[in-house]
């Protein structure tokens, strides 16, 4: 079974030459600058390379981040920062606010912004893999793991790196706590979608599937609530996605909870639960249409036409008809006016982010290498600063359309 996930665009950045004429003296310092330039360029290339896999991404990211750490941390592992932390200006756009860039003369800003894009890459890799026809069990596991890795990176940035910035994140920008939290929770929710598909494929108890679906719906609701105070002009499409997924998985929860009730001979309550599933499915269907019509960052698709969506509609319809037939022949139970309360707790299958740490400082950084950078020789007219009028070109991302789904389930 293929999945469909909303994705915001990658962050774009202005080129960085790492040329410090007069400041970087000697071959070791020049080599560090050259390696930083080439490693950064390589990492940026991989973000849009469809042949890139998680191993390639990790190696390229570690190479760049370990070199960049020499601009951030002191070599003696004390709490002091590197003397080079503020030598270079870095400029990055936002996932939601398009080509309007933020700039900071701070290597920590670069570390966080590039780390953010690495996390986004993992979500996009997972999305491409999850949209394949005939997805294999190993590929499903890769989707699950990639989303957990992305959640771990976003969580680490929010908790451990953002507080180190001298200039706090602007409201509504990627590095603000609300947005990072929304990305963490969305990744967890999407990884749980894979868990649910697996549980259905293996015919686990309806009670477990209902509980997982309910927890997943709560994740989507939490992410949506986190974004509720953002400017609708650039958050509306993302929020439509989160809201429709919340309704979709609430419908799933009521559908499978109805099956549990029916197995316990509570046919009247089961019918009421399935009626509630129908209601939330109809809400999700309406939101799918609104999502397709809403302008903003993200893909232009019709999620209601996707098989993962249509399959639930058929399941709700068939299960409700079965309950109504059995109530008419066997149970003759009254249908409650109030929907059953979903107080479901999943004991298995809940997703936690994979813990993340940036790599340590590269061994190429030695006291002699650092000493070769003489900040007293910086020109007064510092050319490392970006000019205000410089524009940052958006990243040209491959246009990936969801492939036709043959109806095979994720396993």
Coordinates of C-alpha atoms in Angstrom, one line a residue:
X1 CA 0.0 0.0 0.0
X2 CA 1.5 3.3 -1.0
X3 CA 1.3 6.4 1.3
X4 CA 0.9 10.1 0.5
X5 CA 2.7 12.7 2.6
X6 CA 2.7 16.5 2.3
X7 CA 6.1 18.1 1.9
X8 CA 7.3 21.7 2.2
X9 CA 10.1 22.9 -0.1
X10 CA 13.8 22.6 0.8
X11 CA 15.6 25.6 2.2
X12 CA 17.8 27.4 -0.4
X13 CA 21.0 29.1 0.5
X14 CA 23.4 31.7 -1.0
X15 CA 26.8 30.3 -2.2
X16 CA 29.7 30.4 0.4
X17 CA 33.2 30.6 -1.0
X18 CA 35.1 30.3 2.3
X19 CA 37.8 32.6 0.8
X20 CA 39.7 34.4 3.6
X21 CA 42.5 36.1 1.8
X22 CA 45.2 37.2 4.2
X23 CA 43.4 35.6 7.1
X24 CA 44.0 31.9 6.2
X25 CA 47.8 31.6 5.9
X26 CA 49.5 28.4 5.0
X27 CA 48.5 25.2 3.2
X28 CA 46.7 23.6 6.1
X29 CA 44.3 26.5 6.5
X30 CA 43.8 26.8 2.8
X31 CA 43.0 23.1 2.6
X32 CA 40.4 23.4 5.3
X33 CA 38.7 26.2 3.4
X34 CA 38.8 24.3 0.1
X35 CA 37.3 21.2 1.8
X36 CA 34.6 23.2 3.4
X37 CA 33.7 24.7 0.0
X38 CA 33.6 21.4 -1.8
X39 CA 31.8 19.5 1.0
X40 CA 29.1 22.1 1.2
X41 CA 28.6 22.1 -2.5
X42 CA 28.5 18.3 -2.6
X43 CA 25.9 18.2 0.2
X44 CA 23.7 20.7 -1.5
X45 CA 23.9 18.7 -4.8
X46 CA 22.8 15.5 -3.0
X47 CA 19.6 17.2 -1.7
X48 CA 18.1 17.0 -5.2
X49 CA 19.9 13.9 -6.5
X50 CA 17.3 11.1 -6.9
X51 CA 20.1 8.4 -6.7
X52 CA 21.1 9.6 -3.2
X53 CA 20.4 7.1 -0.4
X54 CA 20.6 7.5 3.4
X55 CA 24.2 6.2 3.6
X56 CA 25.4 8.7 1.0
X57 CA 23.5 11.5 2.8
X58 CA 25.0 10.6 6.2
X59 CA 28.6 10.5 4.8
X60 CA 28.3 13.8 3.0
X61 CA 26.6 15.5 5.9
X62 CA 29.2 14.2 8.5
X63 CA 32.0 15.3 6.2
X64 CA 30.7 18.9 6.1
X65 CA 29.5 19.2 9.7
X66 CA 32.8 17.8 11.1
X67 CA 34.7 20.5 9.2
X68 CA 32.2 23.2 10.2
X69 CA 32.6 22.3 13.9
X70 CA 36.1 23.9 13.7
X71 CA 34.3 27.2 13.2
X72 CA 32.1 26.6 16.2
X73 CA 33.9 24.7 19.0
X74 CA 37.3 25.2 20.6
X75 CA 39.7 22.4 20.0
X76 CA 40.5 21.7 23.7
X77 CA 36.8 20.8 24.2
X78 CA 36.3 23.6 26.7
X79 CA 33.1 25.6 26.8
X80 CA 34.8 28.3 24.8
X81 CA 33.7 28.9 21.2
X82 CA 36.0 28.9 18.2
X83 CA 37.5 32.3 17.3
X84 CA 36.1 31.7 13.7
X85 CA 32.5 31.4 14.7
X86 CA 31.5 34.9 13.4
X87 CA 33.9 35.1 10.4
X88 CA 31.3 34.2 7.7
X89 CA 27.8 35.4 6.8
X90 CA 25.3 32.7 5.9
X91 CA 22.0 33.2 4.2
X92 CA 19.1 30.8 4.0
X93 CA 15.5 30.9 2.9
X94 CA 12.6 29.3 4.7
X95 CA 10.4 26.3 3.9
X96 CA 7.2 28.4 4.2
X97 CA 8.3 31.9 3.4
X98 CA 9.7 31.3 0.0
X99 CA 12.6 33.4 -1.3
X100 CA 12.6 35.8 1.7
X101 CA 16.0 34.9 3.2
X102 CA 17.4 35.2 6.8
X103 CA 21.0 35.9 7.3
X104 CA 23.3 35.6 10.3
X105 CA 27.1 36.0 10.6
X106 CA 27.3 32.8 12.8
X107 CA 28.5 29.3 12.0
X108 CA 25.9 27.9 14.4
X109 CA 23.2 29.3 12.1
X110 CA 24.8 27.5 9.2
X111 CA 25.0 24.2 11.2
X112 CA 21.3 24.4 12.2
X113 CA 20.1 25.5 8.7
X114 CA 22.0 22.8 6.9
X115 CA 20.9 20.2 9.5
X116 CA 17.3 21.3 9.0
X117 CA 17.7 20.6 5.2
X118 CA 19.3 17.2 6.0
X119 CA 16.2 16.3 8.1
X120 CA 13.9 17.5 5.3
X121 CA 15.8 15.3 2.8
X122 CA 15.1 12.3 5.0
X123 CA 11.4 13.1 4.9
X124 CA 11.4 13.6 1.2
X125 CA 13.3 10.3 0.7
X126 CA 10.7 8.5 2.8
X127 CA 7.9 10.1 0.8
X128 CA 9.4 9.0 -2.5
X129 CA 9.9 5.5 -1.3
X130 CA 6.5 5.3 0.3
X131 CA 4.9 6.3 -3.0
X132 CA 6.4 3.5 -5.0
X133 CA 4.4 0.7 -6.5
X134 CA 4.8 -2.7 -4.9
X135 CA 6.8 -1.4 -1.9
X136 CA 8.8 -4.2 -0.3
X137 CA 9.0 -5.0 3.5
X138 CA 12.6 -3.7 3.5
X139 CA 11.5 -0.4 1.8
X140 CA 8.7 0.0 4.3
X141 CA 11.3 -0.3 7.1
X142 CA 13.5 2.2 5.4
X143 CA 10.5 4.7 5.2
X144 CA 9.9 4.1 8.9
X145 CA 13.5 4.6 9.9
X146 CA 14.0 7.7 7.7
X147 CA 11.1 9.4 9.3
X148 CA 12.4 8.6 12.8
X149 CA 15.8 9.9 11.9
X150 CA 14.3 13.1 10.6
X151 CA 12.3 13.5 13.8
X152 CA 15.5 13.0 15.8
X153 CA 17.3 15.7 13.8
X154 CA 14.5 18.3 14.2
X155 CA 14.3 17.5 17.9
X156 CA 18.0 17.9 18.4
X157 CA 18.0 21.3 16.6
X158 CA 15.1 22.5 18.7
X159 CA 16.5 21.4 22.1
X160 CA 20.2 21.6 21.8
X161 CA 21.3 23.9 18.9
X162 CA 18.7 26.7 18.6
X163 CA 19.4 28.0 22.2
X164 CA 23.0 28.6 21.1
X165 CA 22.1 31.2 18.5
X166 CA 23.0 34.8 19.5
X167 CA 20.3 36.2 17.3
X168 CA 17.0 34.5 18.2
X169 CA 14.8 32.9 15.5
X170 CA 12.3 35.3 13.9
X171 CA 8.6 34.5 14.4
X172 CA 7.2 32.2 11.8
X173 CA 10.6 31.2 10.6
X174 CA 11.9 27.6 10.3
X175 CA 14.1 27.8 13.4
X176 CA 11.3 28.9 15.6
X177 CA 10.2 26.3 18.2
X178 CA 6.6 26.1 16.9
X179 CA 7.7 25.0 13.4
X180 CA 10.4 22.6 14.6
X181 CA 7.9 20.9 17.0
X182 CA 5.4 20.6 14.2
X183 CA 8.0 18.9 12.0
X184 CA 9.0 16.5 14.8
X185 CA 5.4 15.5 15.5
X186 CA 4.5 15.2 11.8
X187 CA 7.4 12.8 11.3
X188 CA 6.3 10.7 14.2
X189 CA 2.7 10.6 12.9
X190 CA 3.8 9.5 9.4
X191 CA 6.1 6.8 10.7
X192 CA 3.1 5.5 12.7
X193 CA 1.1 5.3 9.4
X194 CA 3.6 2.7 8.3
X195 CA 3.2 0.9 11.6
X196 CA -0.6 0.8 11.1
X197 CA -0.3 -0.5 7.5
X198 CA 2.0 -3.2 8.8
X199 CA -0.4 -4.1 11.6
X200 CA -3.3 -4.4 9.1
X201 CA -1.3 -6.5 6.7
X202 CA -0.4 -8.9 9.6
X203 CA -4.0 -9.0 10.7
X204 CA -3.3 -7.8 14.2
X205 CA -6.2 -7.3 16.7
X206 CA -8.6 -4.5 15.7
X207 CA -8.1 -3.1 19.2
X208 CA -4.4 -2.5 18.6
X209 CA -5.0 -1.0 15.1
X210 CA -7.7 1.3 16.6
X211 CA -5.4 2.5 19.4
X212 CA -2.5 3.1 16.9
X213 CA -4.8 5.1 14.6
X214 CA -6.2 7.1 17.5
X215 CA -2.6 8.0 18.7
X216 CA -1.7 8.9 15.2
X217 CA -4.7 11.2 14.8
X218 CA -3.7 12.8 18.1
X219 CA -0.2 13.4 16.7
X220 CA -1.6 15.2 13.7
X221 CA -4.0 17.2 15.8
X222 CA -1.0 18.3 18.0
X223 CA 1.0 19.3 15.0
X224 CA -1.9 21.3 13.6
X225 CA -2.4 23.0 16.9
X226 CA 1.3 23.9 17.1
X227 CA 0.9 25.9 13.8
X228 CA -2.4 27.5 14.7
X229 CA -0.9 30.9 15.6
X230 CA 1.1 31.2 12.3
X231 CA 0.2 33.5 9.5
X232 CA -2.4 31.6 7.4
X233 CA -1.0 32.9 4.1
X234 CA 1.9 30.5 4.3
X235 CA 0.7 27.8 6.8
X236 CA -2.8 27.1 5.4
X237 CA -1.9 24.3 3.0
X238 CA 0.3 22.5 5.6
X239 CA -2.5 22.8 8.2
X240 CA -5.1 21.4 5.8
X241 CA -2.9 18.4 5.4
X242 CA -2.5 17.9 9.1
X243 CA -6.2 18.4 9.7
X244 CA -7.3 16.0 6.9
X245 CA -4.8 13.3 8.3
X246 CA -6.3 13.8 11.8
X247 CA -9.8 13.2 10.5
X248 CA -8.6 10.3 8.3
X249 CA -7.0 8.4 11.2
X250 CA -9.9 9.3 13.6
X251 CA -12.1 7.5 11.0
X252 CA -9.7 4.6 11.1
X253 CA -9.8 4.5 14.9
X254 CA -13.7 4.4 15.0
X255 CA -13.8 1.8 12.2
X256 CA -11.5 -0.6 13.9
X257 CA -13.0 0.2 17.3
X258 CA -16.4 -0.8 15.8
X259 CA -14.9 -4.1 14.8
X260 CA -13.8 -4.6 18.4
X261 CA -17.3 -3.8 19.8
X262 CA -18.9 -6.2 17.3
X263 CA -16.6 -9.0 18.4
X264 CA -17.8 -8.3 22.0
X265 CA -21.5 -8.6 20.9
X266 CA -22.0 -4.8 21.3
X267 CA -23.5 -4.5 17.9
X268 CA -25.5 -1.3 18.6
X269 CA -22.4 0.5 19.8
X270 CA -20.4 -0.9 16.9
X271 CA -22.9 0.7 14.4
X272 CA -22.6 4.0 16.2
X273 CA -18.8 3.8 16.1
X274 CA -19.0 3.1 12.3
X275 CA -21.3 6.0 11.8
X276 CA -18.8 8.2 13.5
X277 CA -16.1 6.7 11.2
X278 CA -18.3 7.7 8.2
X279 CA -18.6 11.2 9.5
X280 CA -14.9 11.7 10.0
X281 CA -14.2 10.1 6.6
X282 CA -16.5 12.6 4.9
X283 CA -14.7 15.4 6.7
X284 CA -11.4 14.1 5.5
X285 CA -12.8 13.9 2.0
X286 CA -13.9 17.5 2.1
X287 CA -10.5 18.6 3.4
X288 CA -8.8 16.7 0.6
X289 CA -10.6 18.9 -1.9
X290 CA -9.8 22.1 0.1
X291 CA -6.1 21.0 0.3
X292 CA -5.9 20.7 -3.5
X293 CA -7.4 24.2 -3.8
X294 CA -5.3 25.9 -1.2
X295 CA -2.4 27.9 -2.3
X296 CA 0.9 27.7 -0.5
X297 CA 4.1 25.7 -0.3
X298 CA 3.7 22.0 -1.0
X299 CA 2.7 19.7 -3.8
X300 CA -0.4 20.1 -6.0
X301 CA -2.2 16.7 -5.8
X302 CA -5.7 15.2 -5.2
X303 CA -5.2 13.0 -2.1
X304 CA -8.9 11.8 -2.2
X305 CA -8.1 10.0 -5.5
X306 CA -5.2 8.1 -3.8
X307 CA -5.8 4.4 -3.1
X308 CA -4.8 4.7 0.6
X309 CA -7.7 7.1 0.9
X310 CA -10.3 5.1 -1.1
X311 CA -9.5 1.9 0.7
X312 CA -10.6 3.3 4.0
X313 CA -13.9 4.5 2.5
X314 CA -14.7 1.0 1.3
X315 CA -13.7 -0.6 4.6
X316 CA -16.0 1.8 6.6
X317 CA -18.9 1.2 4.2
X318 CA -18.6 -2.6 4.2
X319 CA -18.0 -2.9 8.0
X320 CA -21.0 -0.6 8.7
X321 CA -23.3 -2.7 6.4
X322 CA -22.1 -5.9 8.1
X323 CA -22.9 -4.5 11.5
X324 CA -26.3 -3.3 10.4
X325 CA -27.1 -6.8 8.8
X326 CA -26.1 -8.6 12.0
X327 CA -28.1 -6.2 14.2
X328 CA -31.2 -6.8 12.0
X329 CA -30.8 -10.6 12.2
X330 CA -29.2 -11.4 15.5
X331 CA -28.8 -8.6 18.1
X332 CA -31.7 -6.2 17.7
X333 CA -29.8 -3.7 19.9
X334 CA -30.6 0.0 20.2
X335 CA -28.1 2.3 18.5
X336 CA -26.8 4.9 21.1
X337 CA -27.2 8.6 20.2
X338 CA -23.7 9.4 21.5
X339 CA -20.6 8.1 19.8
X340 CA -18.4 5.9 22.0
X341 CA -15.5 7.7 23.7
X342 CA -12.2 6.7 22.2
X343 CA -10.0 6.3 25.3
X344 CA -7.5 4.0 23.5
X345 CA -3.9 3.6 24.5
X346 CA -1.5 1.7 22.2
X347 CA 1.0 -0.4 24.1
X348 CA 3.0 -1.3 21.0
X349 CA 4.1 0.4 17.8
X350 CA 4.4 4.0 19.1
X351 CA 7.2 5.9 17.3
X352 CA 10.0 7.8 19.1
X353 CA 12.6 9.9 17.3
X354 CA 16.0 8.4 16.7
X355 CA 18.5 10.3 19.0
X356 CA 20.8 12.5 16.9
X357 CA 24.1 14.3 17.5
X358 CA 26.3 16.2 15.1
X359 CA 29.7 14.6 14.5
X360 CA 32.8 15.7 16.5
X361 CA 35.2 18.2 15.0
X362 CA 37.3 16.8 12.1
X363 CA 40.8 15.6 12.8
X364 CA 42.0 18.0 10.1
X365 CA 41.5 20.8 12.7
X366 CA 44.7 21.0 14.8
X367 CA 46.0 23.8 17.0
X368 CA 48.5 24.7 14.3
X369 CA 45.7 24.8 11.6
X370 CA 43.6 27.1 13.8
X371 CA 46.6 29.3 14.6
X372 CA 47.0 29.8 10.8
X373 CA 43.8 31.8 10.7
X374 CA 44.8 35.4 11.7
X375 CA 41.7 37.5 12.3
X376 CA 43.7 40.7 12.8
X377 CA 44.4 40.6 9.0
X378 CA 40.7 40.7 8.0
X379 CA 40.1 43.6 5.6
X380 CA 38.0 46.5 7.0
X381 CA 35.6 46.2 4.1
X382 CA 34.7 42.6 4.8
X383 CA 33.7 40.8 1.6
X384 CA 32.5 37.8 3.5
X385 CA 29.3 39.7 4.3
X386 CA 26.4 39.1 2.0
X387 CA 25.1 42.2 0.2
X388 CA 21.5 43.0 1.2
X389 CA 20.4 43.0 -2.4
X390 CA 21.6 39.5 -3.1
X391 CA 18.8 37.1 -3.9
X392 CA 18.7 33.4 -3.1
X393 CA 17.5 31.2 -5.9
X394 CA 15.0 28.5 -4.9
X395 CA 16.1 24.9 -5.0
X396 CA 15.0 23.1 -8.2
X397 CA 13.5 19.9 -6.8
X398 CA 12.6 16.9 -8.8
X399 CA 8.8 16.8 -9.5
X400 CA 7.8 13.4 -8.0
X401 CA 4.2 12.4 -8.7
X402 CA 2.6 9.6 -6.7
X403 CA 2.8 6.4 -8.7
X404 CA -0.2 4.3 -9.5
X405 CA -0.9 1.9 -6.6
X406 CA -1.7 -1.7 -7.4
X407 CA -3.4 -2.2 -4.1
X408 CA -0.5 -4.1 -2.5
X409 CA -0.2 -3.6 1.2
X410 CA 2.9 -2.4 3.0
X411 CA 4.5 -5.3 4.7

